[in-house]
Amino acid sequence: DSIINTWGGRKFNFLNPEPTDIFIEDIAHALSLQCRFNGHCTDFYSVAEHSVEVMRVVESLGAENNIIMTALLHDAAEAYIGDVVSPLKKVLKDYQEIERRVESTIAKRFSLVYPMPEVVGFADKNVLEREFRTLDPFSENGASYKGLEPKDAEELFLKEYRRLSLGNVEGE
């Protein structure tokens, strides 16, 4: 069965995703509870907080609003299909196709730029490098950054989404 139940009480078919099945509240909630690096870090650091950091880098570079929104939602598919570490993702061809399908549907739902613009990929790598410098057990200087609590990360993600959308996106 390719249907999951979402936090908001809805159904989502990851093999046949529809834009009308995607809600920002489900994305924010799920990403706030997913730990980066598949949990292989000393303290919890959510995908939601990571997404906000990527968005901030793109925004600081002067990108257009829809590209900034694309940055905020660059990992949104993980809310529906989970996160798979990059080395494993490279060998899971079926997963890659499902991920593309879900990403494309999310892009349609929120009028995002798809495929992901280069500036978002650049910002994602920039934030990843910063995470490796500041998150234990990867940190270079032993001073670890402690991420936000999930509820705080969810609220921050939604706050940034609303700021960017200015209420123009349905389904809030």
Short mmCIF file of C-alpha atoms in Angstrom, two decimals:
data_model
loop_
_atom_site.label_atom_id
_atom_site.label_comp_id
_atom_site.label_asym_id
_atom_site.label_seq_id
_atom_site.Cartn_x
_atom_site.Cartn_y
_atom_site.Cartn_z
CA ASP A 1 0.00 0.00 0.00
CA SER A 2 1.43 3.39 -0.98
CA ILE A 3 -0.81 5.54 1.24
CA ILE A 4 0.28 7.07 4.53
CA ASN A 5 -1.71 8.94 7.16
CA THR A 6 -0.45 12.46 7.80
CA TRP A 7 -0.22 14.32 11.09
CA GLY A 8 -3.19 16.45 9.99
CA GLY A 9 -5.39 13.36 9.60
CA ARG A 10 -5.23 13.22 5.84
CA LYS A 11 -4.16 10.50 3.39
CA PHE A 12 -1.16 10.84 1.10
CA ASN A 13 -0.37 8.47 -1.77
CA PHE A 14 3.35 8.74 -2.44
CA LEU A 15 3.07 6.80 -5.72
CA ASN A 16 0.34 9.09 -7.02
CA PRO A 17 0.71 12.39 -5.14
CA GLU A 18 -1.76 15.20 -5.74
CA PRO A 19 -1.14 18.86 -4.91
CA THR A 20 -4.44 18.96 -3.02
CA ASP A 21 -3.09 16.33 -0.60
CA ILE A 22 -0.15 18.49 0.50
CA PHE A 23 -0.44 20.84 3.49
CA ILE A 24 2.19 23.10 5.00
CA GLU A 25 1.17 22.10 8.53
CA ASP A 26 1.91 18.44 7.79
CA ILE A 27 5.26 19.38 6.29
CA ALA A 28 6.30 21.65 9.18
CA HIS A 29 5.25 19.14 11.81
CA ALA A 30 6.92 16.13 10.21
CA LEU A 31 10.17 17.94 9.39
CA SER A 32 10.38 19.32 12.92
CA LEU A 33 10.44 15.76 14.26
CA GLN A 34 12.96 14.37 11.74
CA CYS A 35 16.56 14.53 12.86
CA ARG A 36 19.29 15.42 10.38
CA PHE A 37 21.98 12.85 9.62
CA ASN A 38 19.53 10.03 10.33
CA GLY A 39 19.97 10.85 14.02
CA HIS A 40 23.74 10.36 13.97
CA CYS A 41 24.48 13.52 15.93
CA THR A 42 24.87 14.20 19.63
CA ASP A 43 21.91 16.56 20.01
CA PHE A 44 18.65 16.68 18.09
CA TYR A 45 18.75 18.97 15.05
CA SER A 46 15.67 18.90 12.84
CA VAL A 47 15.22 18.99 9.10
CA ALA A 48 12.82 21.91 9.70
CA GLU A 49 15.55 23.99 11.34
CA HIS A 50 17.99 23.01 8.57
CA SER A 51 15.43 24.13 5.99
CA VAL A 52 15.08 27.54 7.63
CA GLU A 53 18.87 27.91 7.62
CA VAL A 54 19.04 27.08 3.90
CA MET A 55 16.26 29.59 3.25
CA ARG A 56 18.18 32.28 5.18
CA VAL A 57 21.31 31.74 3.07
CA VAL A 58 19.31 32.01 -0.17
CA GLU A 59 17.52 35.10 1.11
CA SER A 60 20.86 36.71 2.11
CA LEU A 61 22.03 36.25 -1.49
CA GLY A 62 19.14 38.43 -2.71
CA ALA A 63 17.14 35.72 -4.48
CA GLU A 64 13.55 36.25 -5.61
CA ASN A 65 10.75 35.34 -3.21
CA ASN A 66 9.72 32.13 -5.00
CA ILE A 67 13.32 30.89 -4.93
CA ILE A 68 13.54 31.72 -1.21
CA MET A 69 10.31 29.73 -0.70
CA THR A 70 11.80 26.91 -2.77
CA ALA A 71 14.77 26.92 -0.40
CA LEU A 72 12.51 26.70 2.66
CA LEU A 73 10.68 23.73 1.12
CA HIS A 74 13.68 22.04 -0.52
CA ASP A 75 13.38 19.00 1.79
CA ALA A 76 9.57 19.01 2.05
CA ALA A 77 9.26 15.64 0.31
CA GLU A 78 10.88 14.10 3.38
CA ALA A 79 7.72 14.92 5.32
CA TYR A 80 5.92 12.33 3.20
CA ILE A 81 8.57 9.78 2.22
CA GLY A 82 11.11 10.15 5.00
CA ASP A 83 14.77 10.94 4.72
CA VAL A 84 17.24 8.56 3.19
CA VAL A 85 20.94 9.33 3.66
CA SER A 86 22.59 10.42 0.40
CA PRO A 87 24.89 7.39 -0.07
CA LEU A 88 21.92 5.00 0.20
CA LYS A 89 19.65 7.22 -1.90
CA LYS A 90 22.12 6.94 -4.79
CA VAL A 91 21.55 3.17 -5.04
CA LEU A 92 17.78 3.20 -4.49
CA LYS A 93 16.55 4.06 -7.98
CA ASP A 94 12.87 3.48 -7.12
CA TYR A 95 13.19 5.82 -4.16
CA GLN A 96 14.75 8.48 -6.39
CA GLU A 97 11.81 8.29 -8.80
CA ILE A 98 9.27 8.50 -5.96
CA GLU A 99 11.19 11.44 -4.47
CA ARG A 100 11.14 13.29 -7.83
CA ARG A 101 7.41 12.67 -8.17
CA VAL A 102 6.68 13.99 -4.66
CA GLU A 103 9.05 16.96 -5.09
CA SER A 104 7.40 17.89 -8.37
CA THR A 105 3.95 17.72 -6.80
CA ILE A 106 5.05 19.87 -3.86
CA ALA A 107 6.51 22.37 -6.35
CA LYS A 108 3.14 22.54 -8.13
CA ARG A 109 1.28 22.93 -4.85
CA PHE A 110 3.37 25.89 -3.68
CA SER A 111 4.41 27.34 -7.09
CA LEU A 112 8.06 26.56 -6.41
CA VAL A 113 10.92 26.50 -8.89
CA TYR A 114 11.50 22.89 -9.96
CA PRO A 115 13.94 21.35 -10.42
CA MET A 116 15.75 23.02 -7.55
CA PRO A 117 17.70 26.11 -8.63
CA GLU A 118 21.48 26.06 -8.32
CA VAL A 119 21.43 28.74 -5.61
CA VAL A 120 19.36 26.44 -3.38
CA GLY A 121 21.79 23.58 -3.92
CA PHE A 122 24.66 25.95 -3.14
CA ALA A 123 22.96 27.11 0.08
CA ASP A 124 22.14 23.52 1.07
CA LYS A 125 25.82 22.55 0.72
CA ASN A 126 26.89 25.71 2.57
CA VAL A 127 24.60 24.87 5.49
CA LEU A 128 25.74 21.23 5.44
CA GLU A 129 29.36 22.36 5.76
CA ARG A 130 28.38 24.62 8.68
CA GLU A 131 26.51 21.72 10.29
CA PHE A 132 29.60 19.55 10.02
CA ARG A 133 31.63 22.29 11.72
CA THR A 134 29.17 22.85 14.57
CA LEU A 135 27.27 19.62 15.26
CA ASP A 136 28.81 16.87 17.36
CA PRO A 137 30.22 14.34 16.69
CA PHE A 138 31.36 16.17 13.55
CA SER A 139 32.35 19.54 15.03
CA GLU A 140 35.92 20.65 14.52
CA ASN A 141 36.33 22.50 17.80
CA GLY A 142 34.24 20.37 20.14
CA ALA A 143 31.69 23.14 20.68
CA SER A 144 28.40 21.68 19.59
CA TYR A 145 25.36 23.64 18.48
CA LYS A 146 22.17 22.51 20.20
CA GLY A 147 19.21 22.59 17.85
CA LEU A 148 15.74 23.89 18.57
CA GLU A 149 13.15 21.74 20.26
CA PRO A 150 10.79 20.21 17.66
CA LYS A 151 7.82 22.44 18.57
CA ASP A 152 10.02 25.55 18.30
CA ALA A 153 11.41 24.40 14.94
CA GLU A 154 7.88 23.75 13.67
CA GLU A 155 6.74 27.23 14.75
CA LEU A 156 9.79 28.88 13.17
CA PHE A 157 9.27 26.99 9.90
CA LEU A 158 5.59 28.02 9.77
CA LYS A 159 6.43 31.63 10.68
CA GLU A 160 8.94 31.84 7.81
CA TYR A 161 6.51 30.16 5.42
CA ARG A 162 3.78 32.65 6.29
CA ARG A 163 6.16 35.59 6.01
CA LEU A 164 7.17 34.47 2.52
CA SER A 165 3.72 33.50 1.32
CA LEU A 166 1.97 36.62 2.64
CA GLY A 167 -1.17 34.49 2.86
CA ASN A 168 -1.28 33.88 -0.92
CA VAL A 169 -1.04 30.09 -0.73
CA GLU A 170 -4.16 28.03 -0.12
CA GLY A 171 -4.42 25.41 2.59
CA GLU A 172 -2.79 27.20 5.49
#
